[in-house]
Coordinates of C-alpha atoms in Angstrom, one line a residue:
Chain A
M843 CA 10.5 15.1 -20.4
A844 CA 7.2 17.0 -20.5
E845 CA 6.8 18.9 -17.3
K846 CA 4.5 21.7 -16.6
K847 CA 5.9 24.4 -14.3
T848 CA 3.7 26.0 -11.7
S849 CA 4.5 27.9 -8.6
R850 CA 4.1 24.6 -6.7
K851 CA 5.9 22.3 -9.1
T852 CA 3.9 19.2 -9.9
V853 CA 4.6 16.8 -12.7
K854 CA 1.6 16.8 -14.9
A855 CA 2.1 16.0 -18.5
E856 CA -1.1 16.0 -20.6
G857 CA -0.6 14.8 -24.1
P858 CA -3.0 14.1 -27.0
T859 CA -4.9 10.9 -26.3
I860 CA -7.4 8.6 -28.0
D861 CA -10.2 6.6 -26.3
S862 CA -9.9 2.8 -25.8
V863 CA -12.6 0.4 -26.9
P864 CA -14.6 0.2 -23.6
I865 CA -14.8 -3.0 -21.7
V866 CA -17.7 -3.7 -19.2
Y867 CA -17.4 -6.4 -16.5
R868 CA -20.6 -7.7 -15.0
H869 CA -19.8 -10.4 -12.6
K870 CA -22.1 -13.2 -11.3
I871 CA -20.9 -14.0 -7.7
P872 CA -21.8 -17.5 -6.5
I873 CA -23.5 -17.5 -3.0
S874 CA -24.8 -21.0 -2.8
K875 CA -22.5 -21.9 0.1
T876 CA -23.3 -18.7 2.0
V877 CA -27.0 -18.2 1.1
K878 CA -28.0 -18.4 4.8
Y879 CA -26.0 -15.2 5.4
W880 CA -27.6 -13.3 2.5
D881 CA -31.1 -14.4 3.6
G882 CA -30.3 -13.5 7.2
L883 CA -29.5 -9.9 6.3
K884 CA -33.1 -9.6 4.9
E885 CA -34.5 -10.7 8.2
G886 CA -32.2 -8.4 10.3
K887 CA -30.0 -11.3 11.4
I888 CA -26.2 -11.6 11.1
Y889 CA -24.8 -15.1 10.8
A890 CA -21.3 -16.5 11.2
T891 CA -20.2 -20.1 10.7
R892 CA -18.7 -22.5 13.3
C893 CA -16.8 -25.6 12.4
R894 CA -18.5 -28.6 14.0
S895 CA -15.2 -30.5 14.1
C896 CA -12.8 -28.0 15.8
G897 CA -15.1 -25.2 16.9
A898 CA -13.4 -22.4 14.9
V899 CA -15.8 -19.5 14.2
Y900 CA -15.7 -17.7 10.9
Y901 CA -16.9 -14.1 10.2
P902 CA -17.3 -13.4 7.4
P903 CA -18.7 -16.8 7.1
Q904 CA -17.0 -19.6 5.2
A905 CA -18.1 -23.1 4.3
D906 CA -14.7 -24.8 4.7
C907 CA -12.5 -24.9 7.8
P908 CA -8.9 -24.8 6.6
Y909 CA -7.4 -25.6 10.0
C910 CA -9.0 -29.0 10.5
G911 CA -10.0 -29.7 6.9
S912 CA -13.7 -30.2 7.8
S913 CA -16.5 -28.8 5.6
D914 CA -19.1 -29.6 8.3
V915 CA -19.9 -26.1 9.6
E916 CA -23.0 -24.8 11.4
W917 CA -24.6 -21.3 11.2
I918 CA -24.6 -19.2 14.4
E919 CA -26.4 -15.9 14.8
L920 CA -24.3 -13.1 16.2
P921 CA -25.4 -10.9 19.2
G922 CA -27.2 -7.7 18.4
E923 CA -24.8 -5.4 20.2
G924 CA -21.1 -4.6 19.9
I925 CA -18.2 -2.3 20.9
L926 CA -16.8 0.1 18.3
E927 CA -13.1 -0.7 17.5
T928 CA -12.4 1.9 14.8
F929 CA -14.1 4.0 12.1
T930 CA -13.7 6.5 9.3
R931 CA -15.9 8.8 7.3
V932 CA -15.4 8.4 3.6
Y933 CA -15.6 11.8 1.8
S934 CA -13.8 10.8 -1.4
R935 CA -16.2 8.2 -2.7
P936 CA -15.5 5.5 -5.2
Q937 CA -17.3 4.7 -8.4
G938 CA -20.7 3.1 -7.5
Y939 CA -20.9 5.1 -4.2
E940 CA -20.7 8.6 -5.6
E941 CA -24.3 9.4 -5.0
F942 CA -24.2 8.5 -1.3
E943 CA -23.6 11.2 1.3
P944 CA -20.2 10.8 3.0
Y945 CA -20.6 7.5 5.0
I946 CA -19.0 6.1 8.1
I947 CA -17.4 2.7 7.8
A948 CA -16.9 1.2 11.2
I949 CA -15.6 -2.1 12.7
A950 CA -17.2 -3.4 15.9
R951 CA -16.3 -6.2 18.2
V952 CA -19.4 -8.5 18.3
G953 CA -19.0 -11.5 20.5
N954 CA -15.8 -13.2 19.5
V955 CA -15.6 -11.7 16.0
R956 CA -15.3 -8.3 14.3
V957 CA -18.0 -7.0 12.0
M958 CA -17.8 -4.2 9.4
G959 CA -20.8 -1.9 8.9
W960 CA -22.0 1.6 8.3
L961 CA -22.5 3.7 11.4
I962 CA -25.6 5.7 10.7
N963 CA -27.4 8.7 12.3
V964 CA -24.1 10.5 13.1
K965 CA -23.7 14.1 12.3
D966 CA -20.3 14.7 13.8
E967 CA -17.8 11.9 13.5
R968 CA -15.4 13.7 15.9
C969 CA -17.8 13.0 18.8
V970 CA -17.8 9.2 18.2
K971 CA -15.2 7.4 20.3
I972 CA -13.6 4.0 20.1
G973 CA -15.2 1.9 22.8
D974 CA -18.7 3.3 22.2
E975 CA -21.5 0.7 22.4
V976 CA -23.4 0.1 19.2
I977 CA -26.6 -1.7 18.3
L978 CA -26.5 -3.8 15.1
S979 CA -29.3 -4.0 12.5
T980 CA -29.5 -4.4 8.8
T981 CA -30.7 -1.8 6.2
Y982 CA -31.9 -2.1 2.7
I983 CA -29.9 0.0 0.2
E984 CA -32.2 0.6 -2.7
K985 CA -29.5 2.0 -5.1
H986 CA -27.6 -1.3 -5.0
N987 CA -30.6 -3.6 -4.3
K988 CA -28.7 -5.1 -1.3
Y989 CA -28.9 -5.3 2.5
I990 CA -26.0 -4.1 4.6
I991 CA -25.2 -4.1 8.3
T992 CA -25.7 -0.8 10.1
F993 CA -24.6 0.3 13.5
Q994 CA -26.2 2.9 15.7
L995 CA -24.7 4.4 18.9
K996 CA -26.5 2.9 21.9
N997 CA -26.0 5.5 24.6
K998 CA -25.3 8.8 22.9
Q999 CA -26.1 11.2 20.1
C1000 CA -23.4 12.5 17.8
Chain B
M647 CA 22.4 -19.7 -2.4
R648 CA 24.7 -17.3 -4.2
R649 CA 25.4 -13.8 -3.2
V650 CA 23.4 -11.2 -5.3
G651 CA 24.2 -7.6 -5.9
I652 CA 22.4 -4.7 -7.6
I653 CA 24.5 -3.4 -10.5
G654 CA 22.1 -0.9 -12.3
V655 CA 19.1 1.1 -11.4
G656 CA 16.7 3.5 -13.2
Q657 CA 13.6 5.5 -12.5
S658 CA 11.3 7.6 -14.7
V659 CA 10.0 10.9 -13.6
F660 CA 6.9 10.2 -11.5
G661 CA 3.6 12.1 -11.9
V662 CA 0.6 12.3 -14.2
R663 CA 2.3 11.0 -17.3
G664 CA -0.4 11.5 -20.0
D665 CA 2.5 11.9 -22.5
V666 CA 3.5 8.2 -22.6
T667 CA 2.1 4.7 -22.8
I668 CA 3.0 2.0 -20.2
Q669 CA 5.8 0.6 -22.4
E670 CA 7.2 4.0 -23.2
L671 CA 7.2 4.8 -19.5
A672 CA 8.9 1.5 -18.6
W673 CA 11.6 2.2 -21.1
E674 CA 12.6 5.4 -19.3
A675 CA 13.5 3.3 -16.3
V676 CA 14.9 0.3 -18.2
G677 CA 17.1 2.4 -20.5
E678 CA 18.6 4.3 -17.5
A679 CA 19.2 1.0 -15.6
L680 CA 21.1 -0.6 -18.6
E681 CA 23.2 2.6 -19.0
D682 CA 23.9 2.7 -15.2
A683 CA 25.1 -1.0 -15.3
G684 CA 27.0 -0.5 -18.6
L685 CA 25.1 -3.4 -20.1
T686 CA 22.9 -4.1 -23.2
Q687 CA 19.8 -6.3 -23.6
R688 CA 22.1 -9.2 -24.7
D689 CA 23.6 -9.3 -21.2
I690 CA 20.3 -9.8 -19.4
D691 CA 19.2 -13.4 -18.9
I692 CA 15.6 -12.8 -17.9
S693 CA 13.2 -9.9 -17.3
I694 CA 10.6 -9.8 -14.5
V695 CA 7.8 -7.3 -15.1
G696 CA 6.0 -6.1 -12.0
S697 CA 2.7 -4.3 -12.6
A698 CA -0.5 -4.3 -10.6
G699 CA -2.1 -3.6 -13.9
T700 CA -5.6 -2.9 -12.6
R701 CA -6.2 0.5 -14.1
T702 CA -4.6 0.2 -17.5
Y703 CA -6.1 -0.8 -20.9
E704 CA -3.2 -3.1 -21.3
L705 CA -4.4 -6.0 -19.2
Y706 CA -1.3 -8.2 -19.8
P707 CA 1.4 -5.6 -19.6
A708 CA 4.5 -7.8 -19.3
V709 CA 4.7 -8.7 -23.0
P710 CA 4.3 -5.3 -24.5
V711 CA 6.7 -3.8 -21.9
N712 CA 9.3 -6.4 -22.7
E713 CA 9.0 -6.1 -26.5
Y714 CA 9.3 -2.3 -26.4
S715 CA 12.4 -2.5 -24.2
G716 CA 14.1 -5.0 -26.4
F717 CA 13.6 -8.2 -24.3
S718 CA 11.0 -10.0 -26.4
E719 CA 12.9 -13.3 -26.2
K720 CA 13.9 -12.9 -22.5
G721 CA 10.9 -14.8 -21.1
P722 CA 9.0 -12.2 -19.2
L723 CA 7.4 -13.2 -15.9
R724 CA 4.7 -11.0 -14.7
V725 CA 4.5 -10.4 -10.9
E726 CA 1.7 -8.8 -8.9
A727 CA 1.5 -8.1 -5.2
A728 CA -0.7 -4.9 -5.1
C729 CA 1.4 -1.9 -3.9
A730 CA 4.3 -4.3 -3.0
T731 CA 4.6 -5.5 -6.6
G732 CA 8.0 -3.9 -7.2
S733 CA 9.5 -5.6 -4.2
A734 CA 7.9 -8.9 -5.2
A735 CA 9.5 -8.5 -8.7
L736 CA 12.9 -7.9 -7.0
A737 CA 12.4 -10.9 -4.8
V738 CA 11.8 -13.1 -7.9
A739 CA 14.8 -11.7 -9.7
Y740 CA 17.0 -12.1 -6.6
N741 CA 15.9 -15.7 -6.1
M742 CA 16.5 -16.6 -9.8
V743 CA 20.1 -15.3 -9.5
A744 CA 20.8 -16.7 -6.0
S745 CA 19.6 -20.1 -7.0
G746 CA 21.8 -20.2 -10.1
F747 CA 18.9 -20.4 -12.5
V748 CA 20.3 -17.3 -14.2
N749 CA 23.3 -15.0 -13.7
I750 CA 21.8 -11.5 -14.5
A751 CA 18.2 -10.6 -14.1
L752 CA 16.2 -7.4 -14.6
A753 CA 13.3 -6.4 -12.4
I754 CA 11.0 -3.8 -14.0
G755 CA 8.1 -2.1 -12.0
V756 CA 5.7 0.0 -14.0
E757 CA 2.2 1.5 -13.4
K758 CA -0.1 3.7 -15.4
M759 CA -2.8 4.9 -13.0
N760 CA -4.1 8.0 -14.6
E761 CA -5.8 6.5 -17.7
V762 CA -9.0 6.2 -15.6
D763 CA -10.8 8.9 -13.5
T764 CA -10.4 9.3 -9.7
A765 CA -13.7 7.6 -8.8
T766 CA -12.7 4.5 -10.9
S767 CA -9.3 4.5 -9.3
L768 CA -10.9 4.6 -5.8
A769 CA -13.2 1.7 -6.8
V770 CA -10.2 -0.3 -7.9
G771 CA -8.1 0.5 -4.8
G772 CA -11.1 -0.2 -2.5
R773 CA -11.1 -3.7 -3.9
G774 CA -7.5 -4.2 -2.6
G775 CA -8.7 -6.4 0.3
N776 CA -11.8 -8.5 -0.1
Y777 CA -14.4 -7.3 -2.6
L778 CA -17.2 -9.6 -1.6
W779 CA -17.2 -9.0 2.2
E780 CA -16.1 -5.4 2.3
Y781 CA -16.2 -3.3 -0.8
H782 CA -19.4 -4.8 -2.1
F783 CA -21.3 -3.9 1.1
Y784 CA -19.6 -0.8 2.4
G785 CA -17.7 1.0 -0.4
T786 CA -14.3 0.8 1.3
T787 CA -11.5 2.8 -0.3
F788 CA -7.8 2.6 0.1
P789 CA -7.6 5.8 2.1
A790 CA -10.5 4.5 4.2
Y791 CA -8.6 1.4 5.1
Y792 CA -5.7 3.3 6.4
A793 CA -8.0 5.8 8.1
L794 CA -9.4 2.9 10.2
Y795 CA -5.8 2.4 11.4
A796 CA -5.3 6.2 12.0
T797 CA -8.4 6.5 14.1
A798 CA -7.3 3.5 16.3
H799 CA -3.7 4.7 16.6
M800 CA -4.8 8.1 17.6
A801 CA -7.3 6.8 20.2
N802 CA -4.9 4.2 21.6
F803 CA -1.6 6.3 21.8
G804 CA -2.7 9.9 21.6
T805 CA -1.1 10.3 18.1
T806 CA -2.2 13.7 16.8
E807 CA -3.2 15.1 13.4
E808 CA -0.3 17.5 13.8
Q809 CA 2.1 14.5 14.2
L810 CA 0.7 12.9 11.1
A811 CA 1.1 16.2 9.2
L812 CA 4.8 16.3 10.2
V813 CA 5.4 13.2 8.1
R814 CA 4.2 15.0 5.0
V815 CA 6.2 18.1 5.9
K816 CA 9.4 16.1 6.2
N817 CA 8.8 14.1 3.0
Q818 CA 8.0 17.2 1.0
K819 CA 11.2 18.8 2.2
Y820 CA 13.0 16.1 0.2
A821 CA 10.5 15.7 -2.6
A822 CA 11.1 19.4 -3.3
R823 CA 14.8 18.5 -4.0
N824 CA 14.0 15.4 -6.1
P825 CA 13.7 16.1 -9.8
K826 CA 11.9 12.8 -10.3
A827 CA 9.2 13.5 -7.7
Q828 CA 5.5 14.2 -8.5
F829 CA 5.3 17.0 -6.0
Q830 CA 8.4 19.2 -5.9
F831 CA 7.4 21.7 -3.3
E832 CA 7.4 22.1 0.5
V833 CA 4.3 22.2 2.7
T834 CA 3.6 23.4 6.2
V835 CA 1.7 21.6 9.0
E836 CA -1.1 24.1 8.4
D837 CA -1.3 23.2 4.7
V838 CA -1.8 19.6 5.7
L839 CA -4.4 20.3 8.4
K840 CA -6.3 22.6 6.2
S841 CA -6.5 20.2 3.2
R842 CA -9.9 18.7 2.5
P843 CA -11.0 15.5 4.2
V844 CA -10.6 12.3 2.1
A845 CA -11.4 9.6 4.7
W846 CA -11.5 11.2 8.1
P847 CA -9.2 11.6 10.0
L848 CA -7.0 11.5 6.8
K849 CA -7.0 14.6 4.7
L850 CA -5.8 15.1 1.1
Y851 CA -2.2 15.8 2.2
D852 CA -2.1 12.7 4.4
C853 CA -2.6 10.7 1.3
S854 CA -0.2 9.7 -1.5
A855 CA -1.5 10.6 -5.0
I856 CA -2.5 8.7 -8.1
T857 CA 0.8 8.4 -10.0
D858 CA 2.3 7.0 -13.2
G859 CA 5.8 5.8 -13.0
A860 CA 8.4 3.2 -13.7
A861 CA 11.6 1.9 -11.9
A862 CA 14.0 -0.9 -12.7
A863 CA 16.9 -2.7 -11.1
I864 CA 19.5 -5.1 -12.6
V865 CA 20.8 -7.9 -10.2
A866 CA 23.7 -10.2 -10.8
S867 CA 25.6 -13.0 -9.1
E868 CA 28.9 -12.3 -7.4
D869 CA 30.8 -14.1 -10.2
A870 CA 29.1 -12.0 -12.9
I871 CA 29.8 -8.8 -10.9
K872 CA 33.5 -9.7 -10.8
K873 CA 33.6 -10.5 -14.5
L874 CA 31.8 -7.3 -15.4
H875 CA 34.2 -5.2 -13.1
I876 CA 31.4 -3.4 -11.4
D877 CA 32.9 -0.7 -9.2
I878 CA 30.3 -0.3 -6.4
P879 CA 27.8 -3.2 -6.3
V880 CA 25.1 -2.9 -3.6
W881 CA 24.5 -6.3 -2.0
I882 CA 21.1 -7.6 -1.2
E883 CA 21.7 -8.8 2.3
A884 CA 18.2 -10.1 3.0
I885 CA 14.6 -10.1 1.8
G886 CA 11.9 -10.6 4.4
Y887 CA 8.3 -11.3 3.4
A888 CA 4.9 -11.8 5.0
S889 CA 1.2 -11.3 4.4
D890 CA -2.0 -10.9 6.4
T891 CA -5.7 -11.6 6.1
S892 CA -7.6 -10.2 3.2
N893 CA -10.6 -9.2 5.4
I894 CA -9.6 -6.2 7.5
T895 CA -12.1 -7.4 10.1
R896 CA -9.9 -10.5 10.8
R897 CA -6.9 -8.4 11.8
E898 CA -5.5 -8.7 15.4
D899 CA -5.5 -4.9 15.9
Y900 CA -5.7 -1.6 14.0
V901 CA -2.5 0.0 15.4
S902 CA 0.2 -2.0 13.6
L903 CA 0.8 -4.1 10.4
K904 CA 1.7 -7.6 11.3
A905 CA 3.1 -8.1 7.8
T906 CA 5.7 -5.4 8.5
K907 CA 6.7 -6.9 11.8
I908 CA 7.1 -10.5 10.5
A909 CA 9.0 -9.4 7.3
A910 CA 11.3 -7.1 9.3
Q911 CA 12.1 -9.8 11.9
M912 CA 12.9 -12.2 9.0
A913 CA 15.1 -9.6 7.2
Y914 CA 17.0 -8.5 10.3
K915 CA 17.7 -12.1 11.3
K916 CA 18.9 -13.1 7.8
A917 CA 21.1 -10.0 7.5
G918 CA 22.4 -10.4 11.1
I919 CA 21.6 -6.8 12.0
E920 CA 19.5 -4.9 14.5
P921 CA 17.0 -2.1 13.7
R922 CA 19.4 0.5 15.1
D923 CA 22.0 -0.5 12.5
V924 CA 19.9 0.9 9.7
E925 CA 21.1 4.3 8.6
V926 CA 18.8 5.2 5.7
A927 CA 15.4 3.8 4.9
E928 CA 12.6 4.1 2.4
V929 CA 9.4 3.1 4.2
H930 CA 5.9 2.7 2.8
D931 CA 4.3 6.0 3.5
C932 CA 1.2 5.6 1.3
F933 CA -0.5 7.6 4.1
T934 CA 1.1 9.6 6.9
I935 CA -0.2 7.1 9.5
A936 CA 1.6 4.3 7.5
E937 CA 5.0 6.0 8.1
I938 CA 4.3 6.4 11.8
M939 CA 3.3 2.7 12.1
A940 CA 6.4 1.7 10.0
Y941 CA 8.7 3.4 12.5
E942 CA 7.2 1.2 15.2
D943 CA 6.7 -2.0 13.4
L944 CA 10.2 -1.9 11.9
G945 CA 11.6 -1.5 15.5
F946 CA 13.0 2.0 15.1
V947 CA 11.0 3.0 18.1
E948 CA 8.6 1.2 20.5
K949 CA 4.9 0.8 19.7
G950 CA 2.9 3.9 20.2
K951 CA 5.9 6.3 20.1
G952 CA 5.9 6.9 16.4
G953 CA 4.2 10.3 16.7
K954 CA 6.9 11.4 19.2
F955 CA 9.6 10.0 16.9
I956 CA 8.7 12.3 14.0
E957 CA 8.1 15.2 16.4
E958 CA 11.7 14.8 17.7
E959 CA 13.0 14.6 14.1
Q960 CA 14.4 11.1 14.8
S961 CA 13.4 10.0 11.2
D962 CA 15.2 13.0 9.6
I963 CA 18.9 13.4 8.6
G964 CA 20.7 13.8 11.9
G965 CA 18.2 11.6 13.8
K966 CA 18.3 7.9 14.5
V967 CA 17.5 6.8 10.9
A968 CA 17.0 9.0 7.8
V969 CA 13.6 8.0 6.4
N970 CA 12.3 8.7 2.9
L971 CA 14.9 11.1 1.5
S972 CA 13.3 10.5 -1.9
G973 CA 10.2 12.3 -0.7
G974 CA 8.5 9.0 0.0
L975 CA 5.3 7.8 -1.6
L976 CA 3.7 11.0 -0.4
G977 CA 6.1 13.4 -2.1
K978 CA 7.5 11.3 -4.9
G979 CA 4.2 9.6 -5.9
H980 CA 3.0 6.0 -5.6
P981 CA 2.8 4.1 -9.0
L982 CA 2.0 0.7 -7.4
G983 CA 4.2 -1.6 -9.5
A984 CA 7.1 0.9 -9.6
T985 CA 7.1 1.9 -5.9
G986 CA 9.2 -1.0 -4.4
L987 CA 11.8 -0.7 -7.1
A988 CA 11.9 3.1 -6.8
M989 CA 12.8 2.6 -3.1
I990 CA 15.7 0.4 -4.3
Y991 CA 16.7 3.0 -6.9
E992 CA 16.8 5.7 -4.1
L993 CA 18.7 3.5 -1.7
V994 CA 21.3 2.3 -4.2
K995 CA 22.0 6.0 -5.0
Q996 CA 22.2 6.8 -1.3
L997 CA 24.6 3.9 -0.6
R998 CA 26.8 5.0 -3.6
E999 CA 26.7 8.5 -2.1
E1000 CA 25.5 9.9 -5.4
R1001 CA 22.8 12.1 -3.9
E1002 CA 22.9 15.9 -4.1
R1003 CA 23.7 18.0 -1.0
G1004 CA 20.9 18.2 1.5
R1005 CA 19.4 14.9 0.4
Q1006 CA 22.4 12.5 1.0
A1007 CA 22.2 10.5 4.2
P1008 CA 25.5 10.5 6.2
L1009 CA 26.7 6.9 6.2
K1010 CA 29.1 4.9 8.4
R1011 CA 27.9 1.4 8.2
Y1012 CA 26.3 1.6 4.7
I1013 CA 23.2 -0.3 5.7
A1014 CA 19.9 0.6 4.1
L1015 CA 16.3 -0.8 4.4
A1016 CA 13.4 -0.7 2.0
H1017 CA 9.9 -1.4 3.5
N1018 CA 7.2 -2.0 0.9
I1019 CA 3.6 -2.9 1.8
G1020 CA 0.9 -4.2 -0.5
G1021 CA -2.7 -3.2 0.2
T1022 CA -3.4 -2.4 3.9
G1023 CA -0.7 -4.7 5.2
H1024 CA -1.9 -7.5 2.9
Y1025 CA 1.7 -8.0 1.7
G1026 CA 4.9 -6.9 3.4
Y1027 CA 8.5 -6.9 2.1
V1028 CA 11.5 -5.7 3.9
T1029 CA 14.8 -5.6 1.9
I1030 CA 18.2 -4.9 3.5
L1031 CA 20.9 -3.5 1.3
R1032 CA 24.6 -3.0 2.1
R1033 CA 27.4 -1.5 0.1

């Protein structure tokens, strides 16, 4: 068994390797049933769906209601404010996000649903508290050519 | 349903295993399990290969793994349940034997995670929920998902970063004595607190690492066990299972894992035991906060008191239940597909009282529990073993 001994013993065996033939995935994601959501983000609006048959509300939106079996859903716009439920600042960033500054992922209670977004304009995450009020908007992210939901603290500076 | 026992277990050395391919790594565990059971490939009716398989060049790993280990005619079935893959493989093997479909089955769990770089690994792990509605927009990572739970648990119950650190300190104490662990050294609370932030409030030492490893278990019917004259079978008393929403925004709260609670209740009921009957447990400590939540969701202590539970050493040898004497995922490493079966490996050794001094749980009832979570509570398995 190849084991390298250090003062803090860690199993790390590095042998000779060869490179694989690379594979590149480029997915095309269908959005025809949720296009209203994607268009809404461009206008600063956040939409959920509501089943016309049983009243169930879906966020993220979905076109089919598995509970009553209906596919008759309507689009409803979510309120522009929410309450912070939890958050984290991501320092170790994944492939595709390496060039962003460490970002804060947050979840806010907005009306009857929970919404994920980036909490922006925060210097010190330790000063942010669960229960803080946030204002929702959308922001264009040029690096990915996409709109995302962003939160800002309503009554304080951190 | 027939009674099912575990008659052989094996585990590779965990760590960065740049010296072996996925099939070579799997064989380290399979060979040991066959030897442990005193069987050969001919005795095994079917092989179940558990591998998340999202980071390896071998996209269909079951067939190459089976061929290399000498099971090419034994009908491999590939199982995937993210980080709970190993337990899912065991559940399939168990059910095949319990139902009478086969008499002896082998469950293999194997993962090669270090063939890609860390940023790629984070991008794969961050997809372990719902790519379209979460990763695509917000760059979620696996540490970030658990950090969302840590922030909420700390705010709701006053759980501290020091209490989280104590989980790592305890688990490293045992990993230091485990020759198959990735990190064989002890750490202090200060080491953990001073390590760099990964996803605040979680720091490097609050997180399990990126690990290569394999583990295997051979299960057999009671009749087969009698015929084979197995000395100390370890019986699978119950397997509880559950799952939860893929979107983390659709969870009921961020202080507990519903999949753990449902799977645990199911397993306790099937086995006819209470949480306090469990003497030794391997719980899913992919992050320090995950072990704290596991104490609570498994019913070892009431909700919100998990921080206090580790502080009072109730999860250590001599406490209410000895947890993660293998070093846990934090100390031993977390090769997704192998993790659930590595828990079984450790608990079988514990129940047979084969562990070295200082790492053997004192046993009276001989009841053990394995708790294996896939994703961020996306899958939950609770397995109860008894000698």
